[in-house]
XYZ file of C-alpha atoms in Angstrom:
298
model
C -13.528 -30.714 49.827
C -11.694 -29.450 53.150
C -9.160 -30.544 54.811
C -8.518 -32.668 57.735
C -11.987 -33.482 58.415
C -15.331 -33.539 56.678
C -18.784 -35.764 56.531
C -16.470 -38.866 56.808
C -14.755 -38.111 60.004
C -15.569 -40.648 62.909
C -14.647 -39.492 66.148
C -13.141 -40.816 69.637
C -12.785 -38.185 72.607
C -10.511 -39.185 75.113
C -11.196 -37.429 78.222
C -14.970 -37.689 77.510
C -16.301 -38.076 80.903
C -14.268 -34.817 81.845
C -16.537 -31.100 81.729
C -14.483 -30.309 78.437
C -14.717 -33.779 76.842
C -18.400 -34.114 77.601
C -19.399 -30.577 75.933
C -17.553 -31.127 72.801
C -18.949 -34.699 72.595
C -22.397 -32.778 73.023
C -21.846 -30.197 70.441
C -19.587 -32.073 67.636
C -22.923 -34.085 67.954
C -25.484 -31.305 67.668
C -23.192 -30.132 64.280
C -23.821 -33.882 63.310
C -20.280 -35.006 63.571
C -20.407 -38.563 64.557
C -18.778 -39.486 68.164
C -18.115 -42.998 68.423
C -16.796 -43.538 71.481
C -14.769 -41.734 74.355
C -12.108 -43.035 76.539
C -11.422 -42.741 80.000
C -9.729 -45.194 82.070
C -11.839 -46.688 84.974
C -14.827 -45.205 83.361
C -15.694 -48.186 80.589
C -18.831 -49.145 80.532
C -20.380 -45.423 80.866
C -22.120 -43.449 78.286
C -21.897 -39.580 77.627
C -24.675 -37.765 75.812
C -25.122 -41.364 74.448
C -21.782 -42.506 73.210
C -20.224 -45.622 75.004
C -16.780 -45.015 77.011
C -14.424 -47.379 77.032
C -11.025 -47.862 79.286
C -8.657 -48.139 76.488
C -8.395 -46.604 72.660
C -7.762 -50.312 71.825
C -10.764 -51.432 73.163
C -12.527 -48.532 71.435
C -11.117 -49.259 68.386
C -11.984 -53.021 68.251
C -15.809 -51.892 68.581
C -15.414 -49.145 66.451
C -12.534 -49.456 63.929
C -14.362 -46.845 61.467
C -12.949 -44.020 64.178
C -10.296 -41.981 61.822
C -9.353 -39.256 64.429
C -8.795 -38.573 68.664
C -9.894 -35.357 70.142
C -7.458 -35.421 73.351
C -9.203 -33.401 76.175
C -7.219 -34.430 79.874
C -5.562 -32.791 82.335
C -1.835 -32.072 81.016
C -0.033 -34.443 83.097
C -1.850 -37.234 81.160
C -1.885 -35.696 78.101
C 0.890 -37.254 76.639
C 0.090 -40.559 77.530
C -3.435 -40.444 75.966
C -1.868 -39.079 72.742
C 0.923 -41.598 72.022
C -2.108 -44.381 73.038
C -4.152 -42.668 69.748
C -1.161 -42.252 67.737
C 0.497 -45.917 68.434
C -3.500 -47.387 67.726
C -2.526 -45.191 64.351
C -5.313 -43.206 64.187
C -4.729 -40.522 61.841
C -5.413 -37.516 63.091
C -5.229 -36.961 66.834
C -6.297 -33.527 67.944
C -5.023 -31.767 70.991
C -6.991 -29.075 72.880
C -4.963 -29.438 75.831
C -3.042 -27.001 77.231
C -0.040 -26.480 79.289
C 1.360 -29.471 78.281
C 5.393 -29.703 79.480
C 7.764 -29.109 76.271
C 9.588 -32.270 76.956
C 6.359 -34.433 76.783
C 5.384 -32.709 73.291
C 8.582 -33.142 72.123
C 8.199 -36.798 72.797
C 4.732 -37.555 71.725
C 5.119 -35.583 68.019
C 8.634 -37.391 67.741
C 6.148 -40.670 68.003
C 3.781 -39.067 65.589
C 6.562 -38.220 62.989
C 7.810 -41.941 63.223
C 4.251 -43.250 62.993
C 2.910 -40.949 60.394
C 0.577 -40.039 62.476
C -0.888 -36.083 61.719
C -0.968 -34.175 64.893
C -2.504 -30.833 65.433
C -2.189 -28.941 68.587
C -1.502 -29.143 71.902
C -3.551 -26.138 72.912
C -5.424 -26.184 69.714
C -9.048 -24.604 69.933
C -9.876 -27.713 67.419
C -10.797 -27.393 63.936
C -14.091 -26.833 61.860
C -15.068 -27.665 58.313
C -18.398 -25.408 57.955
C -21.613 -27.500 57.378
C -19.491 -31.180 57.411
C -17.527 -31.806 60.533
C -16.703 -29.592 63.873
C -14.080 -31.047 66.557
C -13.046 -29.260 69.727
C -14.198 -26.053 71.181
C -14.404 -24.182 68.467
C -17.338 -22.204 67.561
C -18.677 -23.189 71.116
C -22.336 -22.441 71.619
C -23.631 -19.886 69.479
C -20.323 -18.977 68.177
C -20.827 -21.732 65.809
C -23.151 -19.762 63.844
C -20.277 -17.299 63.032
C -18.820 -19.589 60.568
C -20.340 -20.471 56.994
C -19.432 -22.874 54.110
C -17.189 -21.662 51.483
C -13.976 -21.443 50.297
C -11.804 -19.134 52.138
C -9.402 -21.809 54.960
C -8.179 -19.916 58.441
C -5.311 -20.532 59.952
C -4.342 -19.100 63.636
C -2.239 -19.280 66.460
C -5.418 -17.750 68.877
C -8.954 -19.709 69.580
C -10.541 -16.197 69.994
C -9.256 -14.981 66.796
C -10.417 -17.993 64.532
C -13.715 -16.980 65.522
C -13.679 -13.196 64.902
C -12.043 -13.920 61.543
C -14.979 -15.867 60.618
C -17.373 -13.516 61.704
C -15.591 -10.898 59.774
C -15.531 -13.292 56.651
C -19.092 -14.498 56.899
C -20.876 -10.739 57.371
C -18.976 -10.296 53.460
C -20.621 -13.119 52.749
C -16.833 -15.136 52.031
C -17.525 -19.053 53.743
C -14.889 -21.021 54.919
C -13.815 -24.057 53.725
C -11.960 -24.877 56.386
C -10.608 -23.384 60.153
C -7.893 -24.576 62.122
C -6.647 -23.403 65.620
C -3.190 -24.413 65.037
C -1.924 -23.896 68.618
C 0.826 -21.339 70.177
C 3.027 -23.574 72.391
C 6.752 -23.706 71.411
C 6.109 -26.914 69.699
C 2.904 -28.090 67.709
C 1.831 -30.801 65.621
C 0.911 -28.870 62.360
C 2.273 -25.665 61.638
C 1.052 -22.483 58.885
C 3.679 -24.546 56.325
C 2.292 -27.924 57.144
C -1.386 -26.750 56.796
C -0.215 -24.363 53.872
C 0.185 -27.660 51.533
C -3.152 -29.309 52.550
C -4.853 -25.903 51.548
C -2.429 -25.899 48.029
C -4.233 -29.292 47.470
C -8.093 -28.436 48.228
C -10.002 -27.606 45.142
C -12.516 -25.830 47.437
C -10.097 -23.556 49.263
C -9.040 -20.349 46.578
C -7.809 -18.390 49.414
C -6.217 -18.584 53.171
C -6.441 -15.942 55.833
C -3.277 -16.591 58.538
C -3.639 -15.108 61.981
C 0.132 -15.088 63.797
C 1.618 -13.273 66.422
C 4.974 -12.363 67.536
C 6.988 -15.121 68.795
C 8.624 -18.460 66.962
C 9.245 -18.707 63.489
C 6.283 -20.367 62.433
C 5.086 -17.513 60.215
C 8.719 -17.104 58.517
C 8.790 -20.695 57.895
C 5.030 -19.770 55.890
C 6.800 -17.323 54.050
C 9.631 -19.171 52.875
C 7.258 -22.430 51.825
C 5.054 -19.993 49.997
C 7.988 -18.184 48.222
C 9.930 -21.085 47.047
C 7.035 -23.049 46.055
C 4.935 -20.296 44.542
C 1.917 -20.990 46.165
C -0.602 -20.352 43.929
C -3.673 -19.105 46.262
C -4.052 -15.359 47.911
C -2.661 -15.274 51.373
C -3.894 -12.311 53.931
C -2.399 -12.489 56.884
C -2.657 -9.913 59.915
C 0.072 -10.715 62.965
C -0.814 -9.688 66.273
C 1.821 -7.562 68.514
C 2.941 -4.732 66.910
C 3.765 -2.742 69.962
C 6.123 -5.566 70.994
C 8.606 -3.934 68.852
C 9.164 -1.368 71.300
C 9.198 -3.361 74.783
C 12.931 -3.988 76.207
C 14.737 -7.604 75.744
C 13.153 -9.877 78.062
C 9.593 -9.025 78.235
C 6.948 -11.844 78.846
C 3.483 -11.754 77.292
C 1.039 -14.050 75.510
C 1.415 -17.482 74.731
C 4.232 -19.900 75.380
C 5.330 -20.037 71.630
C 6.314 -16.178 71.693
C 9.739 -16.205 72.473
C 11.948 -14.098 70.118
C 15.548 -14.329 69.175
C 18.283 -14.075 66.981
C 17.003 -10.958 64.751
C 13.462 -13.765 63.973
C 10.459 -14.070 65.362
C 9.580 -9.833 66.050
C 6.229 -8.001 64.322
C 8.525 -6.617 61.840
C 10.582 -10.190 60.765
C 7.275 -11.577 60.135
C 5.552 -8.977 58.250
C 8.680 -8.121 55.935
C 9.210 -12.436 55.270
C 5.323 -12.432 53.989
C 5.916 -9.731 52.404
C 8.367 -10.516 50.480
C 6.334 -13.881 49.559
C 3.650 -12.192 47.917
C 1.360 -11.669 51.283
C -1.099 -9.070 51.889
C -0.529 -7.889 55.195
C -3.730 -6.270 57.198
C -3.419 -4.507 60.564
C -7.065 -5.534 61.527
C -9.982 -7.982 61.511
C -12.334 -5.207 59.430
C -9.780 -5.010 56.818
C -9.263 -8.898 55.898
C -12.552 -9.419 54.182
C -12.303 -6.106 51.979
C -8.624 -7.184 51.152
C -9.581 -10.484 50.021
C -12.685 -9.126 47.817
C -10.246 -6.630 45.934
C -8.119 -9.895 45.346
C -10.419 -12.315 44.159
C -12.287 -9.898 41.660
């Protein structure tokens, strides 16, 4: 098992004719993930990596009704409309790689996704990989795909780069991954740590979870509340970036869009305190993750 994507994933790429869309299409196909169609308005009838391009999501679904996942890789000013098109077409999973989407646009598409019962990952997600099963997005691009290996450790990360760093450390230690998800680090995201921990809780293949967070926002503290209140039975190891930020003056701007600290929540200390109280093992470096997991799991 895995979460979100597996060998049954059938992918649609919105923005497939752009450079990033074409690259993710090529890499998904090379990994064995079926890409059934692409969508770019005005480019219908073209082919990208042997994949047919349609003008609309509706046209793509008419030709390929088995599509169950959409990857949005379009410029920020078009991202909301693209995502809404897939959401309203009832595609169960919509993953948004696009960065710098206005917060108001994100709020609108996430509200629509809730109304329609559609799961969204992103915006600003690097993608998802279930090693040996499926890969969508820029996660594990190029040679970096080799750092991911099949196994039983789930990985949730706000940082795209750190997702691969963690996978490399795990793989080198003989700890494969069930699914790794780049959740994005915007102020608003579709699926946060808590949302995905609930899926890992139900996944028989996942025996432990690694969580990479950072200062700002409250998603880590919300995850701590969930773990504590629901007696999450699988061990969680967390690395929170930004310990130095607690020494900075108020108003300092750094990092991702979601790195906002307010009213005693969102700081490094607040996150570590909440996670520790929930029974999460806190580490300070990537190198400490695998030894910590091995101590817990043996």
